[in-house]
Amino acid sequence: MRQALAEAGAAPATGDVPVGAVVLGPDGTVLGRGRNEREATGDPTAHAEVLAVRQAAKHLGEWRLTGCTLVVTLEPCTMCAGAAVLARLDRVVYGAIDEKAGAAGSLWDVIRDRRLNHRPEVIHGVLAEECGGLLTSFFRESDFRPHRPVG
């Protein structure tokens, strides 16, 4: 989680919300890293988890991340939860819950939905206060306004 927090800490430099993620291989090796880059890139799918999963798949040379763990500072949204399922990750570990958009147990539980053919293990609350504090500080100290084109 400390590595994911380091990624999250770098996101505000580009105007992005501080969320960070890493994908660990079965032996604990970091296979992929990501931080939110939606504001930096203008890509609505540039969430930390998606970027880390993409990098891990590229590193392994395949889309199946069997045996791997996604570690993320904030509970995944529906898109990221779906990516975790589709990538066949073994587990998802997250810090802070996301009561507004969380899809790994709080608002929804996409990851463990029994109707899906793959259900990663979910471990939540790892360094939750530190992860949540980073987000709280960001929103309190910034005048964060997502870029919205005029017109």
CSV table of N, CA, C and O in Angstrom, one decimal, residues 20-142:
chain,number,residue,atom,x,y,z
A,20,GLY,N,-3.7,6.2,-6.1
A,20,GLY,CA,-2.6,5.4,-6.7
A,20,GLY,C,-2.9,3.9,-6.6
A,20,GLY,O,-3.6,3.5,-5.7
A,21,ALA,N,-2.2,3.2,-7.5
A,21,ALA,CA,-2.4,1.7,-7.5
A,21,ALA,C,-1.2,1.0,-8.0
A,21,ALA,O,-0.4,1.6,-8.8
A,22,VAL,N,-1.0,-0.2,-7.5
A,22,VAL,CA,0.1,-1.1,-8.0
A,22,VAL,C,-0.5,-2.5,-8.2
A,22,VAL,O,-1.5,-2.8,-7.5
A,23,VAL,N,0.0,-3.2,-9.2
A,23,VAL,CA,-0.3,-4.6,-9.4
A,23,VAL,C,0.9,-5.4,-9.0
A,23,VAL,O,2.0,-5.2,-9.5
A,24,LEU,N,0.7,-6.3,-8.1
A,24,LEU,CA,1.8,-7.2,-7.6
A,24,LEU,C,1.6,-8.6,-8.2
A,24,LEU,O,0.5,-9.1,-8.3
A,25,GLY,N,2.7,-9.1,-8.7
A,25,GLY,CA,2.8,-10.5,-9.2
A,25,GLY,C,2.6,-11.5,-8.0
A,25,GLY,O,2.7,-11.1,-6.8
A,26,PRO,N,2.5,-12.8,-8.3
A,26,PRO,CA,2.4,-13.8,-7.3
A,26,PRO,C,3.5,-13.8,-6.3
A,26,PRO,O,3.3,-14.1,-5.1
A,27,ASP,N,4.7,-13.3,-6.7
A,27,ASP,CA,5.9,-13.3,-5.8
A,27,ASP,C,6.0,-11.9,-5.1
A,27,ASP,O,7.0,-11.7,-4.4
A,28,GLY,N,5.1,-11.0,-5.3
A,28,GLY,CA,5.2,-9.7,-4.7
A,28,GLY,C,5.9,-8.6,-5.6
A,28,GLY,O,6.0,-7.5,-5.2
A,29,THR,N,6.4,-9.0,-6.7
A,29,THR,CA,7.0,-8.1,-7.6
A,29,THR,C,6.0,-7.1,-8.2
A,29,THR,O,4.9,-7.5,-8.6
A,30,VAL,N,6.4,-5.8,-8.2
A,30,VAL,CA,5.5,-4.8,-8.9
A,30,VAL,C,5.5,-5.0,-10.4
A,30,VAL,O,6.6,-4.9,-11.0
A,31,LEU,N,4.4,-5.3,-11.0
A,31,LEU,CA,4.2,-5.5,-12.4
A,31,LEU,C,3.7,-4.3,-13.1
A,31,LEU,O,3.8,-4.1,-14.3
A,32,GLY,N,2.9,-3.4,-12.3
A,32,GLY,CA,2.3,-2.2,-12.9
A,32,GLY,C,2.1,-1.2,-11.9
A,32,GLY,O,1.8,-1.5,-10.7
A,33,ARG,N,2.1,0.0,-12.3
A,33,ARG,CA,1.9,1.2,-11.4
A,33,ARG,C,0.9,2.1,-12.1
A,33,ARG,O,0.9,2.2,-13.3
A,34,GLY,N,0.2,2.9,-11.3
A,34,GLY,CA,-0.7,3.9,-11.9
A,34,GLY,C,-1.1,4.9,-10.9
A,34,GLY,O,-1.2,4.6,-9.7
A,35,ARG,N,-1.5,6.1,-11.4
A,35,ARG,CA,-2.1,7.1,-10.6
A,35,ARG,C,-3.1,7.8,-11.5
A,35,ARG,O,-3.0,7.7,-12.7
A,36,ASN,N,-4.1,8.4,-10.9
A,36,ASN,CA,-5.1,9.1,-11.7
A,36,ASN,C,-4.4,10.0,-12.6
A,36,ASN,O,-3.6,10.8,-12.2
A,37,GLU,N,-4.9,10.0,-13.9
A,37,GLU,CA,-4.4,10.9,-14.9
A,37,GLU,C,-5.5,11.4,-15.8
A,37,GLU,O,-5.2,11.8,-16.9
A,38,ARG,N,-6.7,11.4,-15.3
A,38,ARG,CA,-7.8,11.9,-16.1
A,38,ARG,C,-7.6,13.4,-16.5
A,38,ARG,O,-7.8,13.7,-17.7
A,39,GLU,N,-7.3,14.2,-15.6
A,39,GLU,CA,-7.1,15.6,-15.9
A,39,GLU,C,-5.8,15.8,-16.7
A,39,GLU,O,-5.9,16.6,-17.7
A,40,ALA,N,-4.8,15.1,-16.5
A,40,ALA,CA,-3.5,15.3,-17.2
A,40,ALA,C,-3.7,14.8,-18.7
A,40,ALA,O,-3.1,15.4,-19.5
A,41,THR,N,-4.5,13.8,-18.9
A,41,THR,CA,-4.5,13.2,-20.3
A,41,THR,C,-5.9,13.5,-21.0
A,41,THR,O,-6.0,13.3,-22.2
A,42,GLY,N,-6.9,13.9,-20.2
A,42,GLY,CA,-8.2,14.1,-20.8
A,42,GLY,C,-8.9,12.8,-21.1
A,42,GLY,O,-9.8,12.7,-21.9
A,43,ASP,N,-8.4,11.7,-20.6
A,43,ASP,CA,-8.9,10.3,-20.8
A,43,ASP,C,-9.8,9.9,-19.6
A,43,ASP,O,-9.3,9.8,-18.5
A,44,PRO,N,-11.1,9.7,-19.8
A,44,PRO,CA,-12.0,9.4,-18.7
A,44,PRO,C,-11.7,8.0,-18.1
A,44,PRO,O,-12.1,7.7,-17.0
A,45,THR,N,-11.0,7.2,-18.8
A,45,THR,CA,-10.6,5.8,-18.3
A,45,THR,C,-9.3,5.8,-17.6
A,45,THR,O,-8.9,4.8,-17.1
A,46,ALA,N,-8.6,6.9,-17.5
A,46,ALA,CA,-7.3,7.0,-16.9
A,46,ALA,C,-7.3,7.0,-15.4
A,46,ALA,O,-6.7,7.9,-14.7
A,47,HIS,N,-8.0,6.0,-14.8
A,47,HIS,CA,-8.0,5.8,-13.4
A,47,HIS,C,-6.7,5.0,-13.0
A,47,HIS,O,-6.2,4.3,-13.8
A,48,ALA,N,-6.3,5.2,-11.8
A,48,ALA,CA,-5.1,4.6,-11.3
A,48,ALA,C,-5.1,3.1,-11.5
A,48,ALA,O,-4.1,2.5,-12.0
A,49,GLU,N,-6.2,2.4,-11.2
A,49,GLU,CA,-6.3,1.0,-11.3
A,49,GLU,C,-6.2,0.5,-12.8
A,49,GLU,O,-5.5,-0.5,-13.0
A,50,VAL,N,-6.9,1.2,-13.6
A,50,VAL,CA,-6.9,0.8,-15.1
A,50,VAL,C,-5.4,0.9,-15.6
A,50,VAL,O,-5.0,0.0,-16.3
A,51,LEU,N,-4.8,2.0,-15.3
A,51,LEU,CA,-3.4,2.2,-15.8
A,51,LEU,C,-2.4,1.1,-15.2
A,51,LEU,O,-1.6,0.6,-15.9
A,52,ALA,N,-2.6,0.8,-14.0
A,52,ALA,CA,-1.7,-0.2,-13.3
A,52,ALA,C,-2.0,-1.6,-14.0
A,52,ALA,O,-1.1,-2.4,-14.2
A,53,VAL,N,-3.3,-1.9,-14.2
A,53,VAL,CA,-3.6,-3.2,-14.8
A,53,VAL,C,-3.1,-3.3,-16.2
A,53,VAL,O,-2.5,-4.3,-16.7
A,54,ARG,N,-3.2,-2.2,-17.0
A,54,ARG,CA,-2.7,-2.2,-18.4
A,54,ARG,C,-1.2,-2.4,-18.4
A,54,ARG,O,-0.7,-3.2,-19.2
A,55,GLN,N,-0.5,-1.7,-17.5
A,55,GLN,CA,1.0,-1.9,-17.4
A,55,GLN,C,1.4,-3.3,-17.0
A,55,GLN,O,2.3,-3.9,-17.6
A,56,ALA,N,0.6,-3.9,-16.1
A,56,ALA,CA,0.9,-5.3,-15.6
A,56,ALA,C,0.7,-6.3,-16.8
A,56,ALA,O,1.5,-7.2,-17.0
A,57,ALA,N,-0.4,-6.1,-17.5
A,57,ALA,CA,-0.7,-7.0,-18.7
A,57,ALA,C,0.4,-6.8,-19.7
A,57,ALA,O,0.8,-7.9,-20.3
A,58,LYS,N,0.8,-5.6,-20.0
A,58,LYS,CA,1.9,-5.4,-20.9
A,58,LYS,C,3.2,-6.1,-20.5
A,58,LYS,O,3.9,-6.7,-21.2
A,59,HIS,N,3.5,-5.9,-19.2
A,59,HIS,CA,4.7,-6.5,-18.6
A,59,HIS,C,4.7,-8.1,-18.7
A,59,HIS,O,5.7,-8.7,-19.1
A,60,LEU,N,3.5,-8.7,-18.5
A,60,LEU,CA,3.4,-10.1,-18.6
A,60,LEU,C,3.2,-10.6,-20.0
A,60,LEU,O,3.4,-11.8,-20.3
A,61,GLY,N,2.7,-9.7,-20.9
A,61,GLY,CA,2.5,-10.1,-22.3
A,61,GLY,C,1.1,-10.9,-22.5
A,61,GLY,O,1.0,-11.6,-23.4
A,62,GLU,N,0.2,-10.7,-21.5
A,62,GLU,CA,-1.1,-11.3,-21.6
A,62,GLU,C,-2.1,-10.6,-20.7
A,62,GLU,O,-1.7,-9.9,-19.8
A,63,TRP,N,-3.4,-10.7,-21.0
A,63,TRP,CA,-4.4,-10.0,-20.3
A,63,TRP,C,-4.8,-10.7,-19.0
A,63,TRP,O,-5.3,-10.0,-18.1
A,64,ARG,N,-4.6,-12.0,-18.9
A,64,ARG,CA,-4.9,-12.7,-17.7
A,64,ARG,C,-3.9,-12.4,-16.6
A,64,ARG,O,-2.7,-12.8,-16.7
A,65,LEU,N,-4.3,-11.8,-15.5
A,65,LEU,CA,-3.4,-11.5,-14.4
A,65,LEU,C,-3.7,-12.4,-13.2
A,65,LEU,O,-3.6,-12.1,-12.0
A,66,THR,N,-3.8,-13.7,-13.5
A,66,THR,CA,-4.1,-14.7,-12.5
A,66,THR,C,-2.9,-14.8,-11.6
A,66,THR,O,-1.7,-14.7,-12.0
A,67,GLY,N,-3.2,-14.9,-10.3
A,67,GLY,CA,-2.2,-14.9,-9.2
A,67,GLY,C,-1.7,-13.5,-8.8
A,67,GLY,O,-1.0,-13.4,-7.8
A,68,CYS,N,-2.2,-12.5,-9.4
A,68,CYS,CA,-1.8,-11.1,-9.1
A,68,CYS,C,-2.8,-10.4,-8.2
A,68,CYS,O,-3.9,-10.8,-8.0
A,69,THR,N,-2.3,-9.3,-7.5
A,69,THR,CA,-3.0,-8.6,-6.6
A,69,THR,C,-3.0,-7.1,-7.0
A,69,THR,O,-1.9,-6.6,-7.3
A,70,LEU,N,-4.2,-6.5,-7.0
A,70,LEU,CA,-4.3,-5.0,-7.3
A,70,LEU,C,-4.4,-4.4,-5.9
A,70,LEU,O,-5.2,-4.7,-5.1
A,71,VAL,N,-3.5,-3.4,-5.6
A,71,VAL,CA,-3.5,-2.7,-4.4
A,71,VAL,C,-3.8,-1.2,-4.8
A,71,VAL,O,-3.1,-0.6,-5.6
A,72,VAL,N,-4.8,-0.6,-4.2
A,72,VAL,CA,-5.2,0.7,-4.5
A,72,VAL,C,-5.6,1.5,-3.3
A,72,VAL,O,-6.2,0.9,-2.3
A,73,THR,N,-5.4,2.8,-3.3
A,73,THR,CA,-5.6,3.6,-2.1
A,73,THR,C,-7.1,3.9,-1.9
A,73,THR,O,-7.5,4.2,-0.8
A,74,LEU,N,-7.9,3.8,-2.9
A,74,LEU,CA,-9.4,4.1,-2.8
A,74,LEU,C,-10.1,3.0,-3.4
A,74,LEU,O,-9.7,2.4,-4.4
A,75,GLU,N,-11.2,2.6,-2.7
A,75,GLU,CA,-12.1,1.6,-3.3
A,75,GLU,C,-12.4,1.8,-4.7
A,75,GLU,O,-12.8,2.9,-5.1
A,76,PRO,N,-12.3,0.8,-5.6
A,76,PRO,CA,-12.5,0.9,-7.0
A,76,PRO,C,-13.9,1.3,-7.3
A,76,PRO,O,-14.9,0.8,-6.7
A,77,CYS,N,-14.1,2.0,-8.4
A,77,CYS,CA,-15.4,2.4,-8.9
A,77,CYS,C,-15.9,1.2,-9.8
A,77,CYS,O,-15.2,0.2,-9.9
A,78,THR,N,-17.1,1.3,-10.4
A,78,THR,CA,-17.6,0.2,-11.2
A,78,THR,C,-16.7,-0.1,-12.4
A,78,THR,O,-16.5,-1.3,-12.7
A,79,MET,N,-16.1,0.9,-13.0
A,79,MET,CA,-15.2,0.6,-14.2
A,79,MET,C,-14.0,-0.2,-13.7
A,79,MET,O,-13.7,-1.2,-14.3
A,80,CYS,N,-13.4,0.3,-12.6
A,80,CYS,CA,-12.2,-0.4,-12.2
A,80,CYS,C,-12.5,-1.7,-11.5
A,80,CYS,O,-11.7,-2.7,-11.7
A,81,ALA,N,-13.6,-1.9,-10.9
A,81,ALA,CA,-14.0,-3.2,-10.3
A,81,ALA,C,-14.2,-4.2,-11.5
A,81,ALA,O,-13.8,-5.3,-11.4
A,82,GLY,N,-14.8,-3.7,-12.5
A,82,GLY,CA,-15.0,-4.6,-13.7
A,82,GLY,C,-13.7,-5.0,-14.3
A,82,GLY,O,-13.5,-6.1,-14.7
A,83,ALA,N,-12.8,-4.0,-14.4
A,83,ALA,CA,-11.5,-4.3,-15.0
A,83,ALA,C,-10.8,-5.4,-14.1
A,83,ALA,O,-10.1,-6.3,-14.7
A,84,ALA,N,-10.9,-5.3,-12.8
A,84,ALA,CA,-10.3,-6.3,-11.9
A,84,ALA,C,-10.8,-7.7,-12.2
A,84,ALA,O,-10.1,-8.7,-12.2
A,85,VAL,N,-12.1,-7.8,-12.3
A,85,VAL,CA,-12.8,-9.0,-12.6
A,85,VAL,C,-12.3,-9.6,-14.0
A,85,VAL,O,-11.9,-10.7,-14.1
A,86,LEU,N,-12.4,-8.7,-15.0
A,86,LEU,CA,-12.1,-9.2,-16.4
A,86,LEU,C,-10.6,-9.5,-16.5
A,86,LEU,O,-10.3,-10.3,-17.4
A,87,ALA,N,-9.7,-8.9,-15.7
A,87,ALA,CA,-8.3,-9.2,-15.8
A,87,ALA,C,-8.0,-10.5,-15.0
A,87,ALA,O,-6.8,-11.0,-15.0
A,88,ARG,N,-9.0,-11.1,-14.3
A,88,ARG,CA,-8.8,-12.3,-13.6
A,88,ARG,C,-7.8,-12.2,-12.4
A,88,ARG,O,-7.1,-13.1,-12.1
A,89,LEU,N,-7.8,-11.0,-11.8
A,89,LEU,CA,-6.9,-10.8,-10.6
A,89,LEU,C,-7.4,-11.7,-9.5
A,89,LEU,O,-8.6,-12.0,-9.4
A,90,ASP,N,-6.5,-12.1,-8.7
A,90,ASP,CA,-6.8,-13.0,-7.6
A,90,ASP,C,-7.4,-12.2,-6.4
A,90,ASP,O,-8.3,-12.7,-5.7
A,91,ARG,N,-6.9,-11.0,-6.2
A,91,ARG,CA,-7.4,-10.2,-5.1
A,91,ARG,C,-7.3,-8.7,-5.4
A,91,ARG,O,-6.4,-8.3,-6.2
A,92,VAL,N,-8.1,-8.0,-4.7
A,92,VAL,CA,-8.1,-6.5,-4.7
A,92,VAL,C,-7.9,-6.1,-3.3
A,92,VAL,O,-8.7,-6.5,-2.4
A,93,VAL,N,-6.9,-5.2,-3.0
A,93,VAL,CA,-6.7,-4.7,-1.7
A,93,VAL,C,-6.9,-3.2,-1.8
A,93,VAL,O,-6.2,-2.6,-2.6
A,94,TYR,N,-7.7,-2.6,-0.9
A,94,TYR,CA,-7.8,-1.1,-1.0
A,94,TYR,C,-7.8,-0.5,0.4
A,94,TYR,O,-8.1,-1.2,1.4
A,95,GLY,N,-7.5,0.8,0.4
A,95,GLY,CA,-7.5,1.5,1.7
A,95,GLY,C,-8.8,2.1,2.1
A,95,GLY,O,-9.6,1.6,2.8
A,96,ALA,N,-9.0,3.3,1.6
A,96,ALA,CA,-10.2,4.1,1.9
A,96,ALA,C,-11.5,3.6,1.2
A,96,ALA,O,-11.4,3.3,0.0
A,97,ILE,N,-12.6,3.6,1.9
A,97,ILE,CA,-13.8,3.3,1.2
A,97,ILE,C,-14.3,4.5,0.4
A,97,ILE,O,-14.0,5.7,0.7
A,98,ASP,N,-15.1,4.3,-0.6
A,98,ASP,CA,-15.7,5.4,-1.4
A,98,ASP,C,-17.2,5.2,-1.4
A,98,ASP,O,-17.8,4.5,-2.1
A,99,GLU,N,-17.8,5.9,-0.4
A,99,GLU,CA,-19.2,5.8,-0.2
A,99,GLU,C,-20.1,6.4,-1.4
A,99,GLU,O,-21.2,6.0,-1.5
A,100,LYS,N,-19.5,7.2,-2.3
A,100,LYS,CA,-20.2,7.8,-3.4
A,100,LYS,C,-20.1,7.0,-4.7
A,100,LYS,O,-21.0,7.0,-5.5
A,101,ALA,N,-19.0,6.2,-4.8
A,101,ALA,CA,-18.8,5.5,-6.1
A,101,ALA,C,-18.2,4.1,-5.9
A,101,ALA,O,-17.8,3.5,-6.9
A,102,GLY,N,-18.0,3.6,-4.7
A,102,GLY,CA,-17.3,2.4,-4.5
A,102,GLY,C,-18.1,1.1,-5.0
A,102,GLY,O,-19.3,1.0,-4.8
A,103,ALA,N,-17.3,0.3,-5.6
A,103,ALA,CA,-17.9,-0.9,-6.2
A,103,ALA,C,-17.2,-2.2,-5.7
A,103,ALA,O,-17.2,-3.2,-6.5
A,104,ALA,N,-16.7,-2.2,-4.5
A,104,ALA,CA,-16.0,-3.3,-3.9
A,104,ALA,C,-16.6,-3.6,-2.5
A,104,ALA,O,-15.8,-4.0,-1.7
A,105,GLY,N,-17.8,-3.3,-2.3
A,105,GLY,CA,-18.5,-3.5,-1.1
A,105,GLY,C,-19.2,-2.4,-0.4
A,105,GLY,O,-20.1,-2.7,0.4
A,106,SER,N,-18.9,-1.2,-0.7
A,106,SER,CA,-19.7,-0.1,0.0
A,106,SER,C,-21.0,0.2,-0.7
A,106,SER,O,-22.0,0.0,-0.2
A,107,LEU,N,-20.9,0.9,-1.9
A,107,LEU,CA,-22.1,1.2,-2.6
A,107,LEU,C,-22.7,0.1,-3.4
A,107,LEU,O,-23.8,-0.3,-3.4
A,108,TRP,N,-21.7,-0.6,-4.2
A,108,TRP,CA,-22.0,-1.8,-4.9
A,108,TRP,C,-21.0,-2.8,-4.6
A,108,TRP,O,-20.0,-2.5,-3.9
A,109,ASP,N,-21.2,-4.0,-5.1
A,109,ASP,CA,-20.1,-5.1,-4.9
A,109,ASP,C,-20.0,-5.8,-6.2
A,109,ASP,O,-20.2,-7.0,-6.3
A,110,VAL,N,-19.5,-5.1,-7.2
A,110,VAL,CA,-19.3,-5.7,-8.5
A,110,VAL,C,-18.3,-6.8,-8.4
A,110,VAL,O,-18.5,-7.9,-9.1
A,111,ILE,N,-17.2,-6.6,-7.7
A,111,ILE,CA,-16.1,-7.6,-7.6
A,111,ILE,C,-16.6,-9.0,-7.2
A,111,ILE,O,-16.1,-10.0,-7.7
A,112,ARG,N,-17.5,-9.0,-6.2
A,112,ARG,CA,-17.9,-10.3,-5.7
A,112,ARG,C,-19.3,-10.7,-6.1
A,112,ARG,O,-19.9,-11.6,-5.4
A,113,ASP,N,-19.8,-10.1,-7.2
A,113,ASP,CA,-21.1,-10.5,-7.7
A,113,ASP,C,-21.2,-11.9,-8.1
A,113,ASP,O,-20.4,-12.3,-9.0
A,114,ARG,N,-22.0,-12.7,-7.5
A,114,ARG,CA,-22.1,-14.1,-7.8
A,114,ARG,C,-22.5,-14.5,-9.2
A,114,ARG,O,-22.4,-15.6,-9.6
A,115,ARG,N,-23.0,-13.5,-9.9
A,115,ARG,CA,-23.5,-13.8,-11.3
A,115,ARG,C,-22.3,-13.7,-12.3
A,115,ARG,O,-22.4,-14.2,-13.4
A,116,LEU,N,-21.1,-13.3,-11.8
A,116,LEU,CA,-19.9,-13.2,-12.6
A,116,LEU,C,-19.1,-14.5,-12.5
A,116,LEU,O,-19.2,-15.2,-11.5
A,117,ASN,N,-18.4,-14.8,-13.6
A,117,ASN,CA,-17.6,-16.0,-13.6
A,117,ASN,C,-16.3,-16.0,-12.8
A,117,ASN,O,-15.6,-17.0,-12.6
A,118,HIS,N,-15.9,-14.8,-12.4
A,118,HIS,CA,-14.6,-14.6,-11.6
A,118,HIS,C,-14.9,-13.6,-10.5
A,118,HIS,O,-15.4,-12.6,-10.8
A,119,ARG,N,-14.5,-14.0,-9.3
A,119,ARG,CA,-14.7,-13.1,-8.2
A,119,ARG,C,-13.4,-13.0,-7.4
A,119,ARG,O,-13.1,-13.9,-6.5
A,120,PRO,N,-12.7,-11.9,-7.5
A,120,PRO,CA,-11.4,-11.8,-6.7
A,120,PRO,C,-11.8,-11.6,-5.3
A,120,PRO,O,-12.8,-11.1,-4.9
A,121,GLU,N,-10.8,-12.0,-4.4
A,121,GLU,CA,-10.9,-11.8,-3.0
A,121,GLU,C,-10.8,-10.3,-2.8
A,121,GLU,O,-10.0,-9.6,-3.5
A,122,VAL,N,-11.5,-9.7,-1.8
A,122,VAL,CA,-11.4,-8.3,-1.5
A,122,VAL,C,-10.9,-8.1,0.0
A,122,VAL,O,-11.4,-8.8,0.9
A,123,ILE,N,-9.9,-7.3,0.1
A,123,ILE,CA,-9.3,-7.0,1.4
A,123,ILE,C,-9.4,-5.4,1.5
A,123,ILE,O,-8.9,-4.8,0.7
A,124,HIS,N,-10.1,-4.9,2.5
A,124,HIS,CA,-10.3,-3.5,2.6
A,124,HIS,C,-9.8,-2.9,3.9
A,124,HIS,O,-9.5,-3.7,4.8
A,125,GLY,N,-9.6,-1.6,3.9
A,125,GLY,CA,-9.2,-0.9,5.1
A,125,GLY,C,-7.7,-0.9,5.4
A,125,GLY,O,-7.3,-0.5,6.5
A,126,VAL,N,-6.9,-1.3,4.4
A,126,VAL,CA,-5.4,-1.3,4.6
A,126,VAL,C,-4.9,0.2,4.6
A,126,VAL,O,-5.1,0.9,3.6
A,127,LEU,N,-4.3,0.6,5.7
A,127,LEU,CA,-3.9,2.0,5.8
A,127,LEU,C,-5.0,3.0,5.4
A,127,LEU,O,-4.8,4.1,4.8
A,128,ALA,N,-6.2,2.7,5.8
A,128,ALA,CA,-7.4,3.4,5.4
A,128,ALA,C,-7.3,4.9,5.8
A,128,ALA,O,-7.7,5.8,5.0
A,129,GLU,N,-6.9,5.2,7.0
A,129,GLU,CA,-6.8,6.6,7.5
A,129,GLU,C,-5.8,7.4,6.7
A,129,GLU,O,-6.1,8.5,6.3
A,130,GLU,N,-4.7,6.8,6.4
A,130,GLU,CA,-3.7,7.5,5.6
A,130,GLU,C,-4.2,7.7,4.1
A,130,GLU,O,-4.0,8.8,3.6
A,131,CYS,N,-4.8,6.7,3.6
A,131,CYS,CA,-5.3,6.8,2.2
A,131,CYS,C,-6.4,7.9,2.2
A,131,CYS,O,-6.5,8.7,1.3
A,132,GLY,N,-7.4,7.8,3.1
A,132,GLY,CA,-8.5,8.8,3.2
A,132,GLY,C,-8.0,10.2,3.5
A,132,GLY,O,-8.5,11.1,2.9
A,133,GLY,N,-7.0,10.3,4.3
A,133,GLY,CA,-6.4,11.6,4.7
A,133,GLY,C,-5.8,12.3,3.5
A,133,GLY,O,-5.9,13.5,3.4
A,134,LEU,N,-5.2,11.6,2.6
A,134,LEU,CA,-4.6,12.1,1.4
A,134,LEU,C,-5.7,12.8,0.6
A,134,LEU,O,-5.6,13.9,0.1
A,135,LEU,N,-6.8,12.1,0.4
A,135,LEU,CA,-7.9,12.6,-0.4
A,135,LEU,C,-8.6,13.8,0.3
A,135,LEU,O,-8.9,14.8,-0.3
A,136,THR,N,-8.8,13.7,1.6
A,136,THR,CA,-9.4,14.8,2.4
A,136,THR,C,-8.6,16.1,2.3
A,136,THR,O,-9.1,17.1,2.0
A,137,SER,N,-7.3,15.9,2.5
A,137,SER,CA,-6.4,17.1,2.4
A,137,SER,C,-6.4,17.7,1.0
A,137,SER,O,-6.5,18.9,0.8
A,138,PHE,N,-6.4,16.8,0.0
A,138,PHE,CA,-6.5,17.3,-1.4
A,138,PHE,C,-7.7,18.2,-1.7
A,138,PHE,O,-7.6,19.3,-2.2
A,139,PHE,N,-8.9,17.7,-1.3
A,139,PHE,CA,-10.1,18.4,-1.5
A,139,PHE,C,-10.2,19.6,-0.6
A,139,PHE,O,-10.8,20.7,-1.0
A,140,ARG,N,-9.7,19.6,0.6
A,140,ARG,CA,-9.8,20.7,1.5
A,140,ARG,C,-8.9,21.8,1.1
A,140,ARG,O,-9.2,23.0,1.2
A,141,GLU,N,-7.7,21.5,0.6
A,141,GLU,CA,-6.6,22.5,0.3
A,141,GLU,C,-6.6,23.0,-1.1
A,141,GLU,O,-6.0,24.0,-1.4
A,142,SER,N,-7.4,22.3,-2.0
A,142,SER,CA,-7.4,22.8,-3.4
A,142,SER,C,-8.7,23.3,-3.7
A,142,SER,O,-9.7,23.1,-3.1
